[in-house]
Amino acid sequence: MIRPALGLVAVLFALSACSTGGEVRIGPDGKPLPTVYRISRSDQGKIQYRMLDSINALRQARGLAPLELDSRLNAAAATHSRDMSVQNRPWHFGSDGSSPLDRVARAGYQGQLRGEDISETYETELETLAAWMEESDTRNIILDPQATDLGFAFYQEMNGKIWWTLVTGQRTAAGSGA
């Protein structure tokens, strides 16, 4: 009697390992509902470099020079991502009235601001990049031939919403070095 019970437990245990790990929720349109993309602290640097590598692959395909990640532009982008969350709206002006030019200067970047892309979404950084590449205004910032530096950061709210900010700059002789 014990052997069949142990056998049944072993079979149930093996079958539970085959589970997908969670129930797929279906929306009213019959399609699976998206899952929340949670970013851990250990993933923050990986995300910045994954975005840099992806952008540089797009630029290389167009014969453009690669961008370099700049810590000051990252700081300006991080400040704006958090501020957009506070304001609860994606736009290019800070709650203090600051513009992208102001934020880049405050962060100590000595080069010239080339552009800023922003997004309010629940999507990953690569899904956000794909959306930016679909629109000419945001695509032109990413593929700007004069851009040399990149800042990229985000702020994630408790509900999973992510505020992404991408800033490009052009290094000058006085502003070289990160």
PDB file of C-alpha atoms in Angstrom:
ATOM      1  CA  MET A   1       0.000   0.000   0.000  1.00  0.00           C
ATOM      2  CA  ILE A   2       2.861   2.382   0.797  1.00  0.00           C
ATOM      3  CA  ARG A   3       4.598   1.719  -2.530  1.00  0.00           C
ATOM      4  CA  PRO A   4       1.633   2.748  -4.699  1.00  0.00           C
ATOM      5  CA  ALA A   5       1.172   5.896  -2.601  1.00  0.00           C
ATOM      6  CA  LEU A   6       4.866   6.798  -2.939  1.00  0.00           C
ATOM      7  CA  GLY A   7       4.636   6.118  -6.667  1.00  0.00           C
ATOM      8  CA  LEU A   8       1.638   8.421  -6.962  1.00  0.00           C
ATOM      9  CA  VAL A   9       3.447  11.154  -5.019  1.00  0.00           C
ATOM     10  CA  ALA A  10       6.495  10.769  -7.285  1.00  0.00           C
ATOM     11  CA  VAL A  11       4.322  11.043 -10.418  1.00  0.00           C
ATOM     12  CA  LEU A  12       2.517  14.120  -9.088  1.00  0.00           C
ATOM     13  CA  PHE A  13       5.837  15.713  -8.155  1.00  0.00           C
ATOM     14  CA  ALA A  14       7.221  15.046 -11.653  1.00  0.00           C
ATOM     15  CA  LEU A  15       4.095  16.478 -13.272  1.00  0.00           C
ATOM     16  CA  SER A  16       4.234  19.597 -11.121  1.00  0.00           C
ATOM     17  CA  ALA A  17       7.753  20.252 -12.441  1.00  0.00           C
ATOM     18  CA  CYS A  18       6.272  20.385 -15.955  1.00  0.00           C
ATOM     19  CA  SER A  19       3.976  23.257 -15.012  1.00  0.00           C
ATOM     20  CA  THR A  20       4.431  26.602 -16.775  1.00  0.00           C
ATOM     21  CA  GLY A  21       4.732  28.337 -13.427  1.00  0.00           C
ATOM     22  CA  GLY A  22       1.621  30.441 -13.505  1.00  0.00           C
ATOM     23  CA  GLU A  23      -1.790  30.909 -14.928  1.00  0.00           C
ATOM     24  CA  VAL A  24      -1.976  32.896 -18.157  1.00  0.00           C
ATOM     25  CA  ARG A  25      -4.663  35.544 -17.791  1.00  0.00           C
ATOM     26  CA  ILE A  26      -6.760  36.249 -20.872  1.00  0.00           C
ATOM     27  CA  GLY A  27      -8.110  39.718 -21.646  1.00  0.00           C
ATOM     28  CA  PRO A  28     -11.554  40.581 -23.083  1.00  0.00           C
ATOM     29  CA  ASP A  29     -10.090  40.423 -26.595  1.00  0.00           C
ATOM     30  CA  GLY A  30      -9.089  36.775 -26.061  1.00  0.00           C
ATOM     31  CA  LYS A  31      -5.375  37.572 -26.023  1.00  0.00           C
ATOM     32  CA  PRO A  32      -3.056  36.987 -23.069  1.00  0.00           C
ATOM     33  CA  LEU A  33      -2.726  39.984 -20.765  1.00  0.00           C
ATOM     34  CA  PRO A  34       0.808  41.379 -20.486  1.00  0.00           C
ATOM     35  CA  THR A  35       2.815  40.621 -17.399  1.00  0.00           C
ATOM     36  CA  VAL A  36       4.491  43.363 -15.404  1.00  0.00           C
ATOM     37  CA  TYR A  37       8.151  43.809 -16.291  1.00  0.00           C
ATOM     38  CA  ARG A  38       9.872  44.141 -12.906  1.00  0.00           C
ATOM     39  CA  ILE A  39      13.361  45.593 -12.806  1.00  0.00           C
ATOM     40  CA  SER A  40      15.632  44.550  -9.963  1.00  0.00           C
ATOM     41  CA  ARG A  41      18.492  46.700  -8.692  1.00  0.00           C
ATOM     42  CA  SER A  42      20.982  44.193 -10.077  1.00  0.00           C
ATOM     43  CA  ASP A  43      19.500  44.610 -13.579  1.00  0.00           C
ATOM     44  CA  GLN A  44      19.898  48.402 -13.769  1.00  0.00           C
ATOM     45  CA  GLY A  45      23.388  48.426 -15.280  1.00  0.00           C
ATOM     46  CA  LYS A  46      22.547  45.516 -17.568  1.00  0.00           C
ATOM     47  CA  ILE A  47      19.580  47.440 -18.930  1.00  0.00           C
ATOM     48  CA  GLN A  48      21.698  50.504 -19.747  1.00  0.00           C
ATOM     49  CA  TYR A  49      24.275  48.416 -21.600  1.00  0.00           C
ATOM     50  CA  ARG A  50      21.604  46.350 -23.371  1.00  0.00           C
ATOM     51  CA  MET A  51      20.089  49.612 -24.629  1.00  0.00           C
ATOM     52  CA  LEU A  52      23.513  50.991 -25.627  1.00  0.00           C
ATOM     53  CA  ASP A  53      24.363  47.794 -27.528  1.00  0.00           C
ATOM     54  CA  SER A  54      20.980  47.779 -29.271  1.00  0.00           C
ATOM     55  CA  ILE A  55      21.238  51.419 -30.301  1.00  0.00           C
ATOM     56  CA  ASN A  56      24.783  50.942 -31.535  1.00  0.00           C
ATOM     57  CA  ALA A  57      23.692  47.939 -33.612  1.00  0.00           C
ATOM     58  CA  LEU A  58      20.991  50.117 -35.221  1.00  0.00           C
ATOM     59  CA  ARG A  59      23.508  52.895 -35.812  1.00  0.00           C
ATOM     60  CA  GLN A  60      26.097  50.496 -37.245  1.00  0.00           C
ATOM     61  CA  ALA A  61      23.515  49.134 -39.692  1.00  0.00           C
ATOM     62  CA  ARG A  62      23.153  52.709 -40.981  1.00  0.00           C
ATOM     63  CA  GLY A  63      26.911  53.337 -41.123  1.00  0.00           C
ATOM     64  CA  LEU A  64      26.893  55.646 -38.078  1.00  0.00           C
ATOM     65  CA  ALA A  65      29.507  55.855 -35.342  1.00  0.00           C
ATOM     66  CA  PRO A  66      28.639  54.173 -32.031  1.00  0.00           C
ATOM     67  CA  LEU A  67      27.547  56.154 -28.983  1.00  0.00           C
ATOM     68  CA  GLU A  68      29.322  55.977 -25.630  1.00  0.00           C
ATOM     69  CA  LEU A  69      27.484  55.824 -22.332  1.00  0.00           C
ATOM     70  CA  ASP A  70      28.067  59.033 -20.359  1.00  0.00           C
ATOM     71  CA  SER A  71      27.536  59.098 -16.584  1.00  0.00           C
ATOM     72  CA  ARG A  72      26.441  62.746 -16.589  1.00  0.00           C
ATOM     73  CA  LEU A  73      23.822  62.143 -19.259  1.00  0.00           C
ATOM     74  CA  ASN A  74      22.698  59.050 -17.311  1.00  0.00           C
ATOM     75  CA  ALA A  75      22.238  61.289 -14.246  1.00  0.00           C
ATOM     76  CA  ALA A  76      20.215  63.844 -16.228  1.00  0.00           C
ATOM     77  CA  ALA A  77      18.030  61.034 -17.636  1.00  0.00           C
ATOM     78  CA  ALA A  78      17.500  59.483 -14.191  1.00  0.00           C
ATOM     79  CA  THR A  79      16.481  62.820 -12.699  1.00  0.00           C
ATOM     80  CA  HIS A  80      13.931  63.377 -15.438  1.00  0.00           C
ATOM     81  CA  SER A  81      12.505  59.835 -15.279  1.00  0.00           C
ATOM     82  CA  ARG A  82      11.771  60.221 -11.574  1.00  0.00           C
ATOM     83  CA  ASP A  83      10.365  63.722 -12.088  1.00  0.00           C
ATOM     84  CA  MET A  84       7.983  62.564 -14.835  1.00  0.00           C
ATOM     85  CA  SER A  85       6.640  60.000 -12.378  1.00  0.00           C
ATOM     86  CA  VAL A  86       6.093  62.723  -9.774  1.00  0.00           C
ATOM     87  CA  GLN A  87       4.248  64.823 -12.371  1.00  0.00           C
ATOM     88  CA  ASN A  88       2.451  61.726 -13.683  1.00  0.00           C
ATOM     89  CA  ARG A  89       2.916  62.770 -17.284  1.00  0.00           C
ATOM     90  CA  PRO A  90       5.491  62.144 -19.977  1.00  0.00           C
ATOM     91  CA  TRP A  91       6.814  65.444 -21.207  1.00  0.00           C
ATOM     92  CA  HIS A  92      10.128  67.174 -21.650  1.00  0.00           C
ATOM     93  CA  PHE A  93       9.811  69.794 -18.910  1.00  0.00           C
ATOM     94  CA  GLY A  94      10.673  69.234 -15.273  1.00  0.00           C
ATOM     95  CA  SER A  95       8.384  70.102 -12.382  1.00  0.00           C
ATOM     96  CA  ASP A  96      10.699  73.065 -11.739  1.00  0.00           C
ATOM     97  CA  GLY A  97      10.277  74.291 -15.325  1.00  0.00           C
ATOM     98  CA  SER A  98      13.630  72.850 -16.425  1.00  0.00           C
ATOM     99  CA  SER A  99      14.239  71.840 -20.016  1.00  0.00           C
ATOM    100  CA  PRO A 100      16.472  69.004 -21.238  1.00  0.00           C
ATOM    101  CA  LEU A 101      19.190  71.660 -21.781  1.00  0.00           C
ATOM    102  CA  ASP A 102      18.940  72.719 -18.139  1.00  0.00           C
ATOM    103  CA  ARG A 103      19.099  69.147 -16.815  1.00  0.00           C
ATOM    104  CA  VAL A 104      22.118  68.221 -18.934  1.00  0.00           C
ATOM    105  CA  ALA A 105      23.967  71.366 -17.819  1.00  0.00           C
ATOM    106  CA  ARG A 106      23.086  70.717 -14.151  1.00  0.00           C
ATOM    107  CA  ALA A 107      24.488  67.205 -14.478  1.00  0.00           C
ATOM    108  CA  GLY A 108      27.810  68.705 -15.610  1.00  0.00           C
ATOM    109  CA  TYR A 109      27.779  67.582 -19.246  1.00  0.00           C
ATOM    110  CA  GLN A 110      30.055  69.943 -21.176  1.00  0.00           C
ATOM    111  CA  GLY A 111      28.980  68.847 -24.656  1.00  0.00           C
ATOM    112  CA  GLN A 112      25.957  69.847 -26.695  1.00  0.00           C
ATOM    113  CA  LEU A 113      22.548  68.272 -26.066  1.00  0.00           C
ATOM    114  CA  ARG A 114      21.366  66.569 -29.243  1.00  0.00           C
ATOM    115  CA  GLY A 115      17.982  65.210 -28.147  1.00  0.00           C
ATOM    116  CA  GLU A 116      15.766  63.522 -25.597  1.00  0.00           C
ATOM    117  CA  ASP A 117      13.323  60.627 -25.991  1.00  0.00           C
ATOM    118  CA  ILE A 118      10.863  59.819 -23.218  1.00  0.00           C
ATOM    119  CA  SER A 119       8.259  57.158 -22.581  1.00  0.00           C
ATOM    120  CA  GLU A 120       5.657  56.141 -20.016  1.00  0.00           C
ATOM    121  CA  THR A 121       5.006  52.429 -20.368  1.00  0.00           C
ATOM    122  CA  TYR A 122       4.897  48.965 -18.867  1.00  0.00           C
ATOM    123  CA  GLU A 123       7.148  47.671 -21.661  1.00  0.00           C
ATOM    124  CA  THR A 124      10.766  46.566 -21.567  1.00  0.00           C
ATOM    125  CA  GLU A 125      13.576  48.823 -22.685  1.00  0.00           C
ATOM    126  CA  LEU A 126      13.859  46.990 -26.001  1.00  0.00           C
ATOM    127  CA  GLU A 127      10.120  47.228 -26.664  1.00  0.00           C
ATOM    128  CA  THR A 128      10.397  50.942 -25.884  1.00  0.00           C
ATOM    129  CA  LEU A 129      13.343  51.286 -28.281  1.00  0.00           C
ATOM    130  CA  ALA A 130      11.305  49.534 -30.985  1.00  0.00           C
ATOM    131  CA  ALA A 131       8.439  52.007 -30.420  1.00  0.00           C
ATOM    132  CA  TRP A 132      10.865  54.952 -30.614  1.00  0.00           C
ATOM    133  CA  MET A 133      12.253  53.582 -33.892  1.00  0.00           C
ATOM    134  CA  GLU A 134       8.747  53.563 -35.403  1.00  0.00           C
ATOM    135  CA  GLU A 135       8.370  57.358 -35.048  1.00  0.00           C
ATOM    136  CA  SER A 136      10.561  59.664 -37.133  1.00  0.00           C
ATOM    137  CA  ASP A 137      11.078  62.291 -34.391  1.00  0.00           C
ATOM    138  CA  THR A 138      12.345  59.825 -31.802  1.00  0.00           C
ATOM    139  CA  ARG A 139      14.188  57.706 -34.390  1.00  0.00           C
ATOM    140  CA  ASN A 140      16.084  60.795 -35.585  1.00  0.00           C
ATOM    141  CA  ILE A 141      17.409  61.377 -32.060  1.00  0.00           C
ATOM    142  CA  ILE A 142      18.679  57.798 -31.819  1.00  0.00           C
ATOM    143  CA  LEU A 143      20.219  57.903 -35.293  1.00  0.00           C
ATOM    144  CA  ASP A 144      21.569  61.467 -35.132  1.00  0.00           C
ATOM    145  CA  PRO A 145      24.931  61.310 -36.950  1.00  0.00           C
ATOM    146  CA  GLN A 146      26.338  64.122 -34.772  1.00  0.00           C
ATOM    147  CA  ALA A 147      25.570  62.374 -31.466  1.00  0.00           C
ATOM    148  CA  THR A 148      28.541  60.837 -29.656  1.00  0.00           C
ATOM    149  CA  ASP A 149      27.227  60.213 -26.131  1.00  0.00           C
ATOM    150  CA  LEU A 150      24.192  58.518 -24.625  1.00  0.00           C
ATOM    151  CA  GLY A 151      22.427  58.789 -21.305  1.00  0.00           C
ATOM    152  CA  PHE A 152      19.721  56.292 -20.504  1.00  0.00           C
ATOM    153  CA  ALA A 153      17.776  55.776 -17.287  1.00  0.00           C
ATOM    154  CA  PHE A 154      14.376  54.880 -15.909  1.00  0.00           C
ATOM    155  CA  TYR A 155      12.185  55.047 -12.856  1.00  0.00           C
ATOM    156  CA  GLN A 156       9.795  52.202 -12.039  1.00  0.00           C
ATOM    157  CA  GLU A 157       6.744  52.813  -9.876  1.00  0.00           C
ATOM    158  CA  MET A 158       5.413  50.232  -7.430  1.00  0.00           C
ATOM    159  CA  ASN A 159       2.586  49.370  -9.878  1.00  0.00           C
ATOM    160  CA  GLY A 160       5.176  48.452 -12.529  1.00  0.00           C
ATOM    161  CA  LYS A 161       4.865  51.549 -14.720  1.00  0.00           C
ATOM    162  CA  ILE A 162       8.248  52.594 -16.107  1.00  0.00           C
ATOM    163  CA  TRP A 163       9.315  56.104 -17.061  1.00  0.00           C
ATOM    164  CA  TRP A 164      12.169  55.867 -19.602  1.00  0.00           C
ATOM    165  CA  THR A 165      14.448  58.763 -20.596  1.00  0.00           C
ATOM    166  CA  LEU A 166      17.105  58.652 -23.301  1.00  0.00           C
ATOM    167  CA  VAL A 167      19.399  61.651 -23.817  1.00  0.00           C
ATOM    168  CA  THR A 168      21.980  62.090 -26.571  1.00  0.00           C
ATOM    169  CA  GLY A 169      24.804  64.570 -26.668  1.00  0.00           C
ATOM    170  CA  GLN A 170      27.693  65.628 -28.819  1.00  0.00           C
ATOM    171  CA  ARG A 171      31.063  65.736 -27.140  1.00  0.00           C
ATOM    172  CA  THR A 172      33.087  68.906 -27.627  1.00  0.00           C
ATOM    173  CA  ALA A 173      36.838  69.404 -27.125  1.00  0.00           C
ATOM    174  CA  ALA A 174      36.116  71.025 -23.729  1.00  0.00           C
ATOM    175  CA  GLY A 175      33.602  68.340 -22.768  1.00  0.00           C
ATOM    176  CA  SER A 176      35.524  65.145 -23.592  1.00  0.00           C
ATOM    177  CA  GLY A 177      35.779  62.393 -21.019  1.00  0.00           C
ATOM    178  CA  ALA A 178      33.009  60.996 -18.821  1.00  0.00           C
TER     179      ALA A 178
END
